[in-house]
């Protein structure tokens, strides 16, 4: 057997696990999914509370609390979005 083909076979055997899915990334994806679901639930709860307050079925204090939670969630989402955009722009500025 030629030494080059032996080296190629060894390199392939080492590189092959890199094509397998990383279980740590699957956990991260699940964490992101639950974060987005929590964000959507917060918005939905605030919307329901606002509707109940307009019909006089909700306590004004509960409405203010729901709106404050929604404001915090939206501000957090905007900050995360800005950080992702900054990181993407930084990657684009890297020389190739």
Coordinates of N, CA and C in Angstrom, one line a residue:
X1 N 0.8 -1.2 0.0 CA 0.0 0.0 0.0 C 0.9 1.2 0.0
X2 N 0.5 2.2 -0.8 CA 1.2 3.4 -0.9 C 1.1 4.3 0.4
X3 N 2.2 4.9 0.8 CA 2.1 5.7 2.0 C 1.1 6.9 2.0
X4 N 1.0 7.4 0.8 CA 0.0 8.5 0.6 C -1.4 8.0 0.8
X5 N -1.8 6.9 0.3 CA -3.1 6.4 0.5 C -3.3 6.0 2.0
X6 N -2.3 5.5 2.6 CA -2.4 5.2 4.1 C -2.6 6.4 4.9
X7 N -1.9 7.5 4.6 CA -2.1 8.8 5.3 C -3.5 9.3 5.0
X8 N -3.9 9.2 3.8 CA -5.3 9.7 3.4 C -6.3 8.9 4.2
X9 N -6.2 7.6 4.3 CA -7.2 6.8 5.0 C -7.2 7.2 6.5
X10 N -6.0 7.4 7.1 CA -5.9 7.8 8.5 C -6.5 9.2 8.7
X11 N -6.3 10.1 7.8 CA -6.8 11.4 7.9 C -8.4 11.4 7.8
X12 N -8.9 10.5 6.9 CA -10.3 10.4 6.8 C -10.9 9.8 8.0
X13 N -10.3 8.8 8.6 CA -10.8 8.2 9.9 C -10.8 9.2 11.0
X14 N -9.9 10.1 11.0 CA -9.8 11.2 12.1 C -10.9 12.2 11.8
X15 N -11.1 12.6 10.6 CA -12.0 13.7 10.2 C -13.5 13.2 10.2
X16 N -13.7 12.0 10.1 CA -15.1 11.5 10.0 C -16.0 11.8 11.1
X17 N -15.5 11.7 12.4 CA -16.4 12.1 13.5 C -16.8 13.6 13.5
X18 N -16.1 14.4 12.8 CA -16.4 15.8 12.7 C -17.7 16.1 11.9
X19 N -18.1 15.1 11.1 CA -19.4 15.2 10.3 C -20.6 14.7 11.1
X20 N -20.4 14.1 12.3 CA -21.5 13.6 13.1 C -22.0 14.8 13.9
X21 N -23.4 14.8 14.1 CA -24.0 15.9 14.9 C -23.4 15.9 16.3
X22 N -23.2 17.1 16.8 CA -22.7 17.3 18.2 C -23.8 17.3 19.2
X23 N -23.8 16.4 20.1 CA -24.9 16.4 21.1 C -25.1 17.7 21.9
X24 N -24.0 18.4 22.1 CA -24.0 19.6 22.9 C -24.8 20.7 22.1
X25 N -24.7 20.7 20.8 CA -25.5 21.7 20.0 C -26.9 21.4 20.0
X26 N -27.3 20.1 20.1 CA -28.7 19.7 20.2 C -29.3 20.3 21.5
X27 N -28.6 20.2 22.6 CA -29.0 20.8 23.8 C -29.2 22.3 23.8
X28 N -28.3 22.9 23.1 CA -28.3 24.4 22.9 C -29.5 24.7 22.1
X29 N -29.8 24.0 21.0 CA -31.0 24.3 20.2 C -32.3 24.1 21.0
X30 N -32.3 23.1 21.9 CA -33.5 22.9 22.7 C -33.6 24.1 23.7
X31 N -32.5 24.6 24.2 CA -32.6 25.7 25.1 C -33.1 27.0 24.4
X32 N -32.6 27.2 23.2 CA -33.1 28.3 22.4 C -34.6 28.2 22.1
X33 N -35.0 27.0 21.8 CA -36.4 26.8 21.5 C -37.3 27.1 22.7
X34 N -36.9 26.7 23.9 CA -37.6 27.0 25.1 C -37.6 28.5 25.4
X35 N -36.5 29.1 25.1 CA -36.4 30.6 25.3 C -37.4 31.3 24.4
X36 N -37.5 30.9 23.2 CA -38.4 31.5 22.2 C -39.9 31.2 22.6
X37 N -40.1 30.0 23.1 CA -41.5 29.7 23.6 C -41.9 30.5 24.8
X38 N -40.9 30.7 25.7 CA -41.2 31.5 26.9 C -41.5 33.0 26.5
X39 N -40.7 33.5 25.5 CA -40.9 34.8 25.0 C -42.3 35.0 24.4
X40 N -42.7 34.0 23.6 CA -44.0 34.0 23.0 C -45.1 33.9 24.0
X41 N -44.9 33.1 25.1 CA -45.9 33.0 26.1 C -46.1 34.3 26.9
X42 N -45.0 35.0 27.1 CA -45.0 36.2 27.9 C -45.8 37.3 27.1
X43 N -45.6 37.3 25.7 CA -46.3 38.3 24.9 C -47.8 37.9 24.9
X44 N -48.1 36.6 24.8 CA -49.5 36.2 24.7 C -50.2 36.5 26.1
X45 N -49.6 36.2 27.2 CA -50.2 36.5 28.5 C -50.4 38.0 28.6
X46 N -49.5 38.8 28.2 CA -49.7 40.3 28.3 C -50.9 40.7 27.4
X47 N -51.0 40.1 26.2 CA -52.1 40.5 25.3 C -53.4 40.1 26.0
X48 N -53.5 38.9 26.6 CA -54.7 38.5 27.2 C -55.1 39.4 28.4
X49 N -54.1 39.8 29.1 CA -54.3 40.6 30.3 C -54.8 42.0 29.8
X50 N -54.2 42.5 28.7 CA -54.7 43.8 28.2 C -56.1 43.7 27.8
X51 N -56.5 42.7 27.1 CA -57.9 42.5 26.7 C -58.8 42.4 27.9
X52 N -58.4 41.7 28.9 CA -59.2 41.6 30.1 C -59.3 42.9 30.8
X53 N -58.3 43.7 30.8 CA -58.3 45.0 31.5 C -59.3 46.0 30.7
X54 N -59.3 45.9 29.4 CA -60.2 46.7 28.6 C -61.7 46.4 28.9
X55 N -62.0 45.2 29.2 CA -63.3 44.8 29.5 C -63.7 44.9 31.0
X56 N -62.7 45.3 31.8 CA -62.9 45.5 33.2 C -62.8 44.2 34.0
X57 N -62.3 43.2 33.5 CA -62.2 41.9 34.1 C -60.8 41.7 34.8
X58 N -59.9 42.6 34.7 CA -58.6 42.4 35.3 C -58.2 43.5 36.2
X59 N -57.4 43.2 37.2 CA -56.9 44.2 38.1 C -55.9 45.1 37.4
X60 N -55.9 46.5 37.5 CA -55.0 47.3 36.9 C -53.5 47.0 37.3
X61 N -53.3 46.6 38.5 CA -52.0 46.3 39.0 C -51.4 45.1 38.2
X62 N -52.3 44.1 38.0 CA -51.8 42.9 37.2 C -51.5 43.3 35.8
X63 N -52.3 44.3 35.2 CA -52.0 44.7 33.9 C -50.6 45.4 33.8
X64 N -50.3 46.3 34.7 CA -49.1 47.0 34.8 C -47.9 46.0 34.9
X65 N -48.1 45.0 35.7 CA -47.1 44.0 35.9 C -46.9 43.2 34.6
X66 N -47.9 42.8 33.9 CA -47.8 42.0 32.7 C -47.1 42.9 31.6
X67 N -47.5 44.2 31.6 CA -46.8 45.0 30.6 C -45.3 45.2 30.9
X68 N -45.0 45.3 32.2 CA -43.6 45.5 32.5 C -42.8 44.2 32.2
X69 N -43.4 43.0 32.4 CA -42.7 41.8 31.9 C -42.5 41.7 30.4
X70 N -43.5 42.2 29.7 CA -43.4 42.2 28.2 C -42.4 43.2 27.8
X71 N -42.3 44.4 28.4 CA -41.3 45.3 28.1 C -39.9 44.8 28.3
X72 N -39.7 44.1 29.4 CA -38.4 43.5 29.7 C -38.0 42.4 28.7
X73 N -39.0 41.6 28.3 CA -38.8 40.6 27.3 C -38.4 41.1 26.0
X74 N -39.1 42.2 25.6 CA -38.8 42.8 24.2 C -37.5 43.5 24.3
X75 N -37.1 44.2 25.3 CA -35.8 44.8 25.4 C -34.7 43.8 25.4
X76 N -34.9 42.7 26.1 CA -33.9 41.6 26.0 C -33.7 41.1 24.6
X77 N -34.9 40.8 23.9 CA -34.8 40.3 22.6 C -34.1 41.3 21.6
X78 N -34.3 42.6 21.8 CA -33.7 43.6 21.0 C -32.2 43.6 21.2
X79 N -31.8 43.5 22.5 CA -30.3 43.5 22.8 C -29.7 42.3 22.2
X80 N -30.3 41.1 22.3 CA -29.7 39.9 21.8 C -29.6 40.0 20.3
X81 N -30.7 40.6 19.6 CA -30.6 40.8 18.2 C -29.5 41.7 17.8
X82 N -29.3 42.8 18.5 CA -28.2 43.7 18.2 C -26.8 43.0 18.4
X83 N -26.7 42.2 19.4 CA -25.4 41.5 19.6 C -25.1 40.5 18.4
X84 N -26.2 39.8 18.0 CA -26.0 38.9 16.8 C -25.6 39.7 15.6
X85 N -26.3 40.8 15.3 CA -26.0 41.6 14.1 C -24.5 42.1 14.2
X86 N -24.1 42.6 15.4 CA -22.7 43.1 15.6 C -21.7 41.9 15.3
X87 N -22.0 40.7 15.8 CA -21.1 39.6 15.6 C -21.0 39.3 14.1
X88 N -22.2 39.3 13.4 CA -22.2 39.0 12.0 C -21.4 40.0 11.2
X89 N -21.6 41.3 11.5 CA -20.8 42.4 10.9 C -19.3 42.2 11.1
X90 N -19.0 41.8 12.3 CA -17.6 41.6 12.6 C -17.0 40.5 11.8
X91 N -17.8 39.4 11.6 CA -17.3 38.3 10.8 C -17.1 38.7 9.3
X92 N -18.1 39.6 8.9 CA -18.0 40.1 7.5 C -16.7 40.9 7.3
X93 N -16.3 41.6 8.3 CA -15.1 42.5 8.2 C -13.8 41.7 8.3
X94 N -13.8 40.4 8.6 CA -12.6 39.6 8.7 C -12.0 39.4 7.3
X95 N -10.7 39.6 7.2 CA -10.1 39.3 5.9 C -10.0 37.8 5.7
X96 N -10.2 37.5 4.4 CA -10.3 36.0 4.0 C -8.9 35.6 3.4

